[in-house]
mmCIF file of C-alpha atoms in Angstrom:
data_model
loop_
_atom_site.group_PDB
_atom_site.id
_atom_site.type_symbol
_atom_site.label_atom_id
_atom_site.label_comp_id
_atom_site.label_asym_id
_atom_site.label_seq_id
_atom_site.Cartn_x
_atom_site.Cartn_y
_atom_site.Cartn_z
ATOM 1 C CA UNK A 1 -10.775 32.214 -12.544
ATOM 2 C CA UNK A 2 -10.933 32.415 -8.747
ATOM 3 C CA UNK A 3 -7.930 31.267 -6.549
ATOM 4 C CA UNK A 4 -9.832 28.594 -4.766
ATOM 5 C CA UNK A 5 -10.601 27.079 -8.216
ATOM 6 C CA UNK A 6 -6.661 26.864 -8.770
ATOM 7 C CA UNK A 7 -6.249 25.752 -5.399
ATOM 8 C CA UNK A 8 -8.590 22.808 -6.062
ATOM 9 C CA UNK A 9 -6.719 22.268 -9.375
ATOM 10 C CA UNK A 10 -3.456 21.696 -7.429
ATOM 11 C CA UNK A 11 -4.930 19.683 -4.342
ATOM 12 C CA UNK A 12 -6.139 17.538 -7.404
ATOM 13 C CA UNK A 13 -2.469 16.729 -8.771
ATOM 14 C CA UNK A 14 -1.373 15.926 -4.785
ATOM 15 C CA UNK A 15 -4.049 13.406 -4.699
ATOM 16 C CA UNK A 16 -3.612 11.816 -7.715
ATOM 17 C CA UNK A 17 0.109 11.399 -6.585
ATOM 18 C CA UNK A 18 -1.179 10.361 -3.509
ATOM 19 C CA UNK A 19 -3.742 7.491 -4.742
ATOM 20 C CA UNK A 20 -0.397 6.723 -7.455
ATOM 21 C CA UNK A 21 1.331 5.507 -3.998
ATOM 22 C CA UNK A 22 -1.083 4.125 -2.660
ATOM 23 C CA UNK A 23 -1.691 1.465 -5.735
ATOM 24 C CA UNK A 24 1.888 0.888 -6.158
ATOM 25 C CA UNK A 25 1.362 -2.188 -4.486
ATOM 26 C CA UNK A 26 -0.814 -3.867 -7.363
ATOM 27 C CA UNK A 27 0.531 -1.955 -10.029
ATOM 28 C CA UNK A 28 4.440 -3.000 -9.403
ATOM 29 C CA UNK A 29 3.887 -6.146 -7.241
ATOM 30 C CA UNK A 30 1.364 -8.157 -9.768
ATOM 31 C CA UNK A 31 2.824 -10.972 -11.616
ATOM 32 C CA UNK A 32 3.164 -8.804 -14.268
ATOM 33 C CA UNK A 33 5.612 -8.499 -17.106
ATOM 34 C CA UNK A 34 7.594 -5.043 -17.435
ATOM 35 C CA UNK A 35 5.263 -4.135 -20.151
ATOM 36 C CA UNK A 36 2.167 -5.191 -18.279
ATOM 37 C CA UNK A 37 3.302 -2.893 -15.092
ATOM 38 C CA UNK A 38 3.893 0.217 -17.638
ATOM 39 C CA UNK A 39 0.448 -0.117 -19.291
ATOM 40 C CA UNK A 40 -0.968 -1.206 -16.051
ATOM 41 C CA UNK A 41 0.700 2.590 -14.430
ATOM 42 C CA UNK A 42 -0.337 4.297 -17.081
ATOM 43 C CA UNK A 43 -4.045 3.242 -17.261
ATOM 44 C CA UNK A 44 -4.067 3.841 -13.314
ATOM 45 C CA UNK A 45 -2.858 7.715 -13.808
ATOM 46 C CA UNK A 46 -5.638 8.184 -16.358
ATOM 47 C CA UNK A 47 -7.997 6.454 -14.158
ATOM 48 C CA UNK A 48 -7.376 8.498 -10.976
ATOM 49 C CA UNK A 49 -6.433 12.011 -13.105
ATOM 50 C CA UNK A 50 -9.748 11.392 -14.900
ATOM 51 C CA UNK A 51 -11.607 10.974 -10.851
ATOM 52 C CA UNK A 52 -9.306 13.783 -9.498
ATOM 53 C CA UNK A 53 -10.140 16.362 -12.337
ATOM 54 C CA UNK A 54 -14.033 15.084 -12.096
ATOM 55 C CA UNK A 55 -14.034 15.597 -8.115
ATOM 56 C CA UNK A 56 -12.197 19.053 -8.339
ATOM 57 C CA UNK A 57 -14.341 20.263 -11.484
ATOM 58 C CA UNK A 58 -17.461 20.008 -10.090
ATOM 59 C CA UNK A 59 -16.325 21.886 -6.823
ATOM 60 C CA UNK A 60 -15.270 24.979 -9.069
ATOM 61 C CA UNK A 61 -18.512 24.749 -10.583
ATOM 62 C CA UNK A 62 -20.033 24.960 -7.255
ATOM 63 C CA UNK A 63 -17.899 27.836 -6.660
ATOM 64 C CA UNK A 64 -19.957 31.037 -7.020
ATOM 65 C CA UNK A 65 -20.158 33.558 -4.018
ATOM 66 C CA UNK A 66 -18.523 34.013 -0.450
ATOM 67 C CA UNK A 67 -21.061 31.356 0.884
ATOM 68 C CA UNK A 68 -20.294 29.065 -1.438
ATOM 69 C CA UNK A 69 -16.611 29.248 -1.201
ATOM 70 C CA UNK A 70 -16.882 28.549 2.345
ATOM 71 C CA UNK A 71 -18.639 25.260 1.795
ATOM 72 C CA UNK A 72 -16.108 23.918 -0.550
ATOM 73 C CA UNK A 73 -13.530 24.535 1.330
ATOM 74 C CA UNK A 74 -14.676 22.035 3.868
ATOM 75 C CA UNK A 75 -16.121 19.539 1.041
ATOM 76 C CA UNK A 76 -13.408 19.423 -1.117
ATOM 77 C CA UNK A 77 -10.993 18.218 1.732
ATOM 78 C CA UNK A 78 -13.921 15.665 2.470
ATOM 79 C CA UNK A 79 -14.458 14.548 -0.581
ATOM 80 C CA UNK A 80 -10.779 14.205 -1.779
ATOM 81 C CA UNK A 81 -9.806 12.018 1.364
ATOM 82 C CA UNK A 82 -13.029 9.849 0.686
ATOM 83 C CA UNK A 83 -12.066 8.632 -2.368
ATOM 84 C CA UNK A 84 -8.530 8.352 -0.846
ATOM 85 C CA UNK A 85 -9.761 6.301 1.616
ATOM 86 C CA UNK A 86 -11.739 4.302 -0.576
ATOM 87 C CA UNK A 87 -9.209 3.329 -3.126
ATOM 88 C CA UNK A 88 -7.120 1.802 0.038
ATOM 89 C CA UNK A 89 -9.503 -0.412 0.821
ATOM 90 C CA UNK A 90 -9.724 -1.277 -2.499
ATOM 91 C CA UNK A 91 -6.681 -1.912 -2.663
ATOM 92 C CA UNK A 92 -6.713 -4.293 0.168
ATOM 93 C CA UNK A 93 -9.835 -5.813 -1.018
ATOM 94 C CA UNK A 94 -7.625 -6.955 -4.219
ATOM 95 C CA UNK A 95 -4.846 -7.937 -2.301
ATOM 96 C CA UNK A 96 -7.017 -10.348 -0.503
ATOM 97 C CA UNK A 97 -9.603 -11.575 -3.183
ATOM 98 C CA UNK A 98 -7.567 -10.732 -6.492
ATOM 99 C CA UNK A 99 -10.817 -8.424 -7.546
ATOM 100 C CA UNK A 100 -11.818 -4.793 -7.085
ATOM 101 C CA UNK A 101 -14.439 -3.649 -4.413
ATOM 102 C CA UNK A 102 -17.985 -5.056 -6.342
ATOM 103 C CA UNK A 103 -21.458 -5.990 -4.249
ATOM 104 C CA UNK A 104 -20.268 -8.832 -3.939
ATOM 105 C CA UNK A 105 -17.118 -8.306 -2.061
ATOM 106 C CA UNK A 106 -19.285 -5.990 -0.018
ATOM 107 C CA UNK A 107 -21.866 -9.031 0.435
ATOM 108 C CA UNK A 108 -18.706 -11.045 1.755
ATOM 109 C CA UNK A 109 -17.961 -8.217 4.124
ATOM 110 C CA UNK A 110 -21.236 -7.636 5.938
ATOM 111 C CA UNK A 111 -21.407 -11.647 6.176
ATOM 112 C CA UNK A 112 -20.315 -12.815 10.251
ATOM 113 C CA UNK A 113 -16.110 -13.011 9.803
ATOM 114 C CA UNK A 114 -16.108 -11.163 6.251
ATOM 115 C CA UNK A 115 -14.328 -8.135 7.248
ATOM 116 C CA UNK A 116 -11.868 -10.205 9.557
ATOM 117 C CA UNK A 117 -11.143 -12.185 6.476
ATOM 118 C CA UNK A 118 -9.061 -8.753 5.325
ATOM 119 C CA UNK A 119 -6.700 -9.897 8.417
ATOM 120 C CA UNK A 120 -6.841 -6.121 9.503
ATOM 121 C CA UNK A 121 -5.558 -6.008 13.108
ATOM 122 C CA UNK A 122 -7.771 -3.995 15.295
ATOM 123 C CA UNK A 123 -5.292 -2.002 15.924
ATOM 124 C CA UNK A 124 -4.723 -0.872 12.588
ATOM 125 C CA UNK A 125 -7.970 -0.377 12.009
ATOM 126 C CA UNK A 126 -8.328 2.387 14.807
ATOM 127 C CA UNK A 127 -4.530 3.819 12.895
ATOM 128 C CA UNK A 128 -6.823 3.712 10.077
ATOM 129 C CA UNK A 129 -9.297 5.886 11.526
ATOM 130 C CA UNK A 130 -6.825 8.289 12.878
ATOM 131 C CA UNK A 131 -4.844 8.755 9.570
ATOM 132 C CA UNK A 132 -7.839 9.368 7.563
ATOM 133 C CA UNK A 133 -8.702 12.405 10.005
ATOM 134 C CA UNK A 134 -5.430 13.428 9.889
ATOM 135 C CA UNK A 135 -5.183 13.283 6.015
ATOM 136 C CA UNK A 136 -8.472 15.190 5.836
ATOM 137 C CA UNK A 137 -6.541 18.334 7.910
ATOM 138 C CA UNK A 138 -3.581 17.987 5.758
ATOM 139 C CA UNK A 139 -6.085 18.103 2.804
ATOM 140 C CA UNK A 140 -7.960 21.021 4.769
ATOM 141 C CA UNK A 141 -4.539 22.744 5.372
ATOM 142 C CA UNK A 142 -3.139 22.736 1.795
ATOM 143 C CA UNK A 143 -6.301 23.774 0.306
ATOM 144 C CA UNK A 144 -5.789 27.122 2.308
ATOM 145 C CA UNK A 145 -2.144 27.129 1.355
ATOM 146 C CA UNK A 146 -2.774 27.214 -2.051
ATOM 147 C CA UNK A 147 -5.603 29.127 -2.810
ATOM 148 C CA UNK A 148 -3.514 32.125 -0.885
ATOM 149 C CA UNK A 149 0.184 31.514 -1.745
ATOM 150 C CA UNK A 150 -0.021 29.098 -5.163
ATOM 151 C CA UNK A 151 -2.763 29.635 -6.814
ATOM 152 C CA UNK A 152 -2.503 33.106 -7.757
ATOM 153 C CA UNK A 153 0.722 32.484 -9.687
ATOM 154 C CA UNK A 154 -1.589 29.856 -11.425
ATOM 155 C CA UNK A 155 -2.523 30.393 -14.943
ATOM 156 C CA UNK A 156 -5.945 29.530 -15.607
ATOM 157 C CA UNK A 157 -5.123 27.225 -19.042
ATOM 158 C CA UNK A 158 -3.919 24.951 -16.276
ATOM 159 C CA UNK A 159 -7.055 23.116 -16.174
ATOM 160 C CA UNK A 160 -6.641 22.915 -19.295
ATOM 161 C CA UNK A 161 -3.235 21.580 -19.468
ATOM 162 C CA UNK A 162 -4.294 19.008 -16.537
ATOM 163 C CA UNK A 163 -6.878 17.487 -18.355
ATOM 164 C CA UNK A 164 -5.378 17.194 -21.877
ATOM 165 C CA UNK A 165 -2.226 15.333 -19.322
ATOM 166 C CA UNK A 166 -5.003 12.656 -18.631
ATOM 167 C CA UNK A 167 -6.886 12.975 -21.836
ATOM 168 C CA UNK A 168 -3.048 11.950 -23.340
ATOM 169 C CA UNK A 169 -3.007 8.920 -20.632
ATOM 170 C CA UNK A 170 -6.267 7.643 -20.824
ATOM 171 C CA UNK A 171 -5.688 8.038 -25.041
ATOM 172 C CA UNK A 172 -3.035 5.951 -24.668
ATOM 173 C CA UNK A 173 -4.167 2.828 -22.844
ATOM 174 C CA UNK A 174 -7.123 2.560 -24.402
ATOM 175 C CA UNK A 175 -5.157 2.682 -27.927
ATOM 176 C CA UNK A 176 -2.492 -0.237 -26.837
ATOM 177 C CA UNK A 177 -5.717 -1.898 -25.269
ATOM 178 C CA UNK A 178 -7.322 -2.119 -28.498
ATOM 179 C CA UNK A 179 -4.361 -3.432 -29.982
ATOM 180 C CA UNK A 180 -3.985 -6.136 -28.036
ATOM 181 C CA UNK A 181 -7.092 -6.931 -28.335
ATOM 182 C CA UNK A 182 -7.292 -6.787 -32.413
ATOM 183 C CA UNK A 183 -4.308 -9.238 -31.629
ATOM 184 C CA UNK A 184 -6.043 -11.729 -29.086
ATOM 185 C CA UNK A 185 -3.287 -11.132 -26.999
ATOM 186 C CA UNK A 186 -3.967 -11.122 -23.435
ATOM 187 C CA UNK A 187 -1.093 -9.917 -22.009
ATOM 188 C CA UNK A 188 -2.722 -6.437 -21.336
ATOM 189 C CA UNK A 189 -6.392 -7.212 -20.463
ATOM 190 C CA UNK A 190 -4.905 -9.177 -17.444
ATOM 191 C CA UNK A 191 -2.700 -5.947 -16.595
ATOM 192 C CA UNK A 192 -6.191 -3.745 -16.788
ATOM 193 C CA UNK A 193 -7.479 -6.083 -13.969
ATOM 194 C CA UNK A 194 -5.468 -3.762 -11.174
ATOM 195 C CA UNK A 195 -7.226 -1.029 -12.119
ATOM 196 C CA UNK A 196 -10.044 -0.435 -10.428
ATOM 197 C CA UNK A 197 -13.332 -0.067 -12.526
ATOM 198 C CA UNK A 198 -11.470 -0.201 -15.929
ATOM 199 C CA UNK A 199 -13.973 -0.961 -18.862
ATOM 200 C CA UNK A 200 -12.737 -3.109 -21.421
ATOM 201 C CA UNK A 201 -12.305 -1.244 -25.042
ATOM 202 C CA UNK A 202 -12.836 -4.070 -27.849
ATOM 203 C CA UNK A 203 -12.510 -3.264 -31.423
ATOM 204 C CA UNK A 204 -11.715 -6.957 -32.437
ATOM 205 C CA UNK A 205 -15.832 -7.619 -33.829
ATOM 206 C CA UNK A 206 -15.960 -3.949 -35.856
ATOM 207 C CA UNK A 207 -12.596 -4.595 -37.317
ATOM 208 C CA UNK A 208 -13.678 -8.045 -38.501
ATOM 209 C CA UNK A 209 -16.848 -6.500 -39.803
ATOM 210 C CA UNK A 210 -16.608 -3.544 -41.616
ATOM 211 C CA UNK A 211 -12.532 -4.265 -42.730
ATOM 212 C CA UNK A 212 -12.266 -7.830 -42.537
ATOM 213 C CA UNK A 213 -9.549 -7.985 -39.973
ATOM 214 C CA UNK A 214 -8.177 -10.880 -38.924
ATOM 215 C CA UNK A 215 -6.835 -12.116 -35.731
ATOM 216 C CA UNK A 216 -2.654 -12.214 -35.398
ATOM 217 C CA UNK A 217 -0.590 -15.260 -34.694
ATOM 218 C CA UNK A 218 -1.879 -15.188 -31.196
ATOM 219 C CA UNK A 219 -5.040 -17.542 -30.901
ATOM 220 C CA UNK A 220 -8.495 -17.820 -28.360
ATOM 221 C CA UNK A 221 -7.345 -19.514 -25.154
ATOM 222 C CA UNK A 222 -10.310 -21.672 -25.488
ATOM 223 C CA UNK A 223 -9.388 -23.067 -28.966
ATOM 224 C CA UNK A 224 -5.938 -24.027 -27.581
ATOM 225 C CA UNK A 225 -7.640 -25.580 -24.486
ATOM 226 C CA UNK A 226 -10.172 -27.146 -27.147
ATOM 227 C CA UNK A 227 -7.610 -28.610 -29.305
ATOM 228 C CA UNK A 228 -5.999 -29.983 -26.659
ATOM 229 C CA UNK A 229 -6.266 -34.178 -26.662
ATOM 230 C CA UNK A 230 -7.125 -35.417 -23.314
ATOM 231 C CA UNK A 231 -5.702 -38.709 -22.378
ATOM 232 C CA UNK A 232 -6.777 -40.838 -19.545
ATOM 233 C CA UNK A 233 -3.500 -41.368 -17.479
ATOM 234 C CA UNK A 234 -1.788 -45.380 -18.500
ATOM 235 C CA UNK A 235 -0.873 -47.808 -16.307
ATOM 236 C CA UNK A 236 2.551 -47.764 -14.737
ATOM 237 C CA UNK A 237 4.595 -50.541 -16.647
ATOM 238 C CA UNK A 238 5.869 -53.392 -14.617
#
């Protein structure tokens, strides 16, 4: 394995630390029990290892002769502080709205005064601008650095040691995931909401099925609010 496919292996693991940081803020500061925060860090590690590793893959693949090598050295710094980028301003789009970046959060920002409503000074927005270009040379920078001074004291099974890491993380939301959800407890599918993109994993129907499984003590929200008696209000007494 060539250096520069190392080197993108480790400018992988920086980002993913990187992106980590960056969500902190609706990982830790949710409403969240402790419990919700842990699965809620661990499903975003697995999320952005699983990006990370898919990014940084396909640029090995791409990887071939001189030419090539050249190229990827300028598009994986690109493309590594693009989706950098992109998961800040998803994370201030669910800071604002309480929901990931979708079409229609877009539709809300190309309408007159959607983008304002993100309450992004104008001066932060040009700070923006310059700290993306800046994070892009860093990116550009450590690529070099570790393609000549890390990477060759890189074994190659580190890929594969990387991706069984995430394999391990992703494993192990979607496991608790499907236990809560064998349970009806929705403790955890309110902790996936900070994640962005996270698709639901439901066993509760196949379980019920093909082994009969029943529900636990925890019940549907809707039969509680169902089988609760409404009561127009009384009178004050006199």
């Amino acid at each position: 394995m060539s250096d520069l496919r190392r080197a993108l292996l480790c400018l992988a693991i920086v980002d993913v630390a990187l992106g980590f940081l960056l969500t902190t803020q609706i990982v830790f500061g949710a409403a969240l029990t402790g419990g919700q925060k842990l699965f809620a860090a661990v499903a975003m590690v697995g999320y952005l290892g699983g990006a990370a590793l898919l990014v940084s893959g396909a640029l090995a693949i791409a990887v071939r002769g001189e030419r090539s090598r050249r190229v990827v050295r300028w598009i994986g710094p690109v493309l590594f502080t693009a989706l950098l980028a992109l998961l800040f301003l998803d994370v201030q789009v669910y800071v604002t709205f309480r929901f990931h970046f979708n079409g229609i959060v877009l539709r809300t920002l190309s309408a007159p005064g959607g983008f304002a409503s993100l309450k992004i000074p104008a001066g932060d927005l040009i700070g923006l601008f310059l700290a993306t270009v800046a994070l892009f040379a860093v990116q550009w920078k450590l690529l070099r650095v570790f393609e000549s001074r890390i990477a060759p004291r890189v074994s190659s099974l580190r890929w594969v040691h990387a991706a069984a890491v995430v394999a391990v993380f992703a494993v192990a939301d979607r496991v608790v995931y499907a236990a809560a959800d064998l349970q009806r407890d929705y403790r955890i599918p309110r902790a996936a909401r900070v994640v962005p993109g996270y698709q639901k994993f439901t066993v509760r129907r196949p379980a019920s099925t093909y082994f009969g499984w029943q529900a636990g003590a925890n019940e549907n929200l809707g039969r509680r609010l169902a089988a609760v008696e409404l009561r127009p209000p009384q009178p004050a007494a006199a």
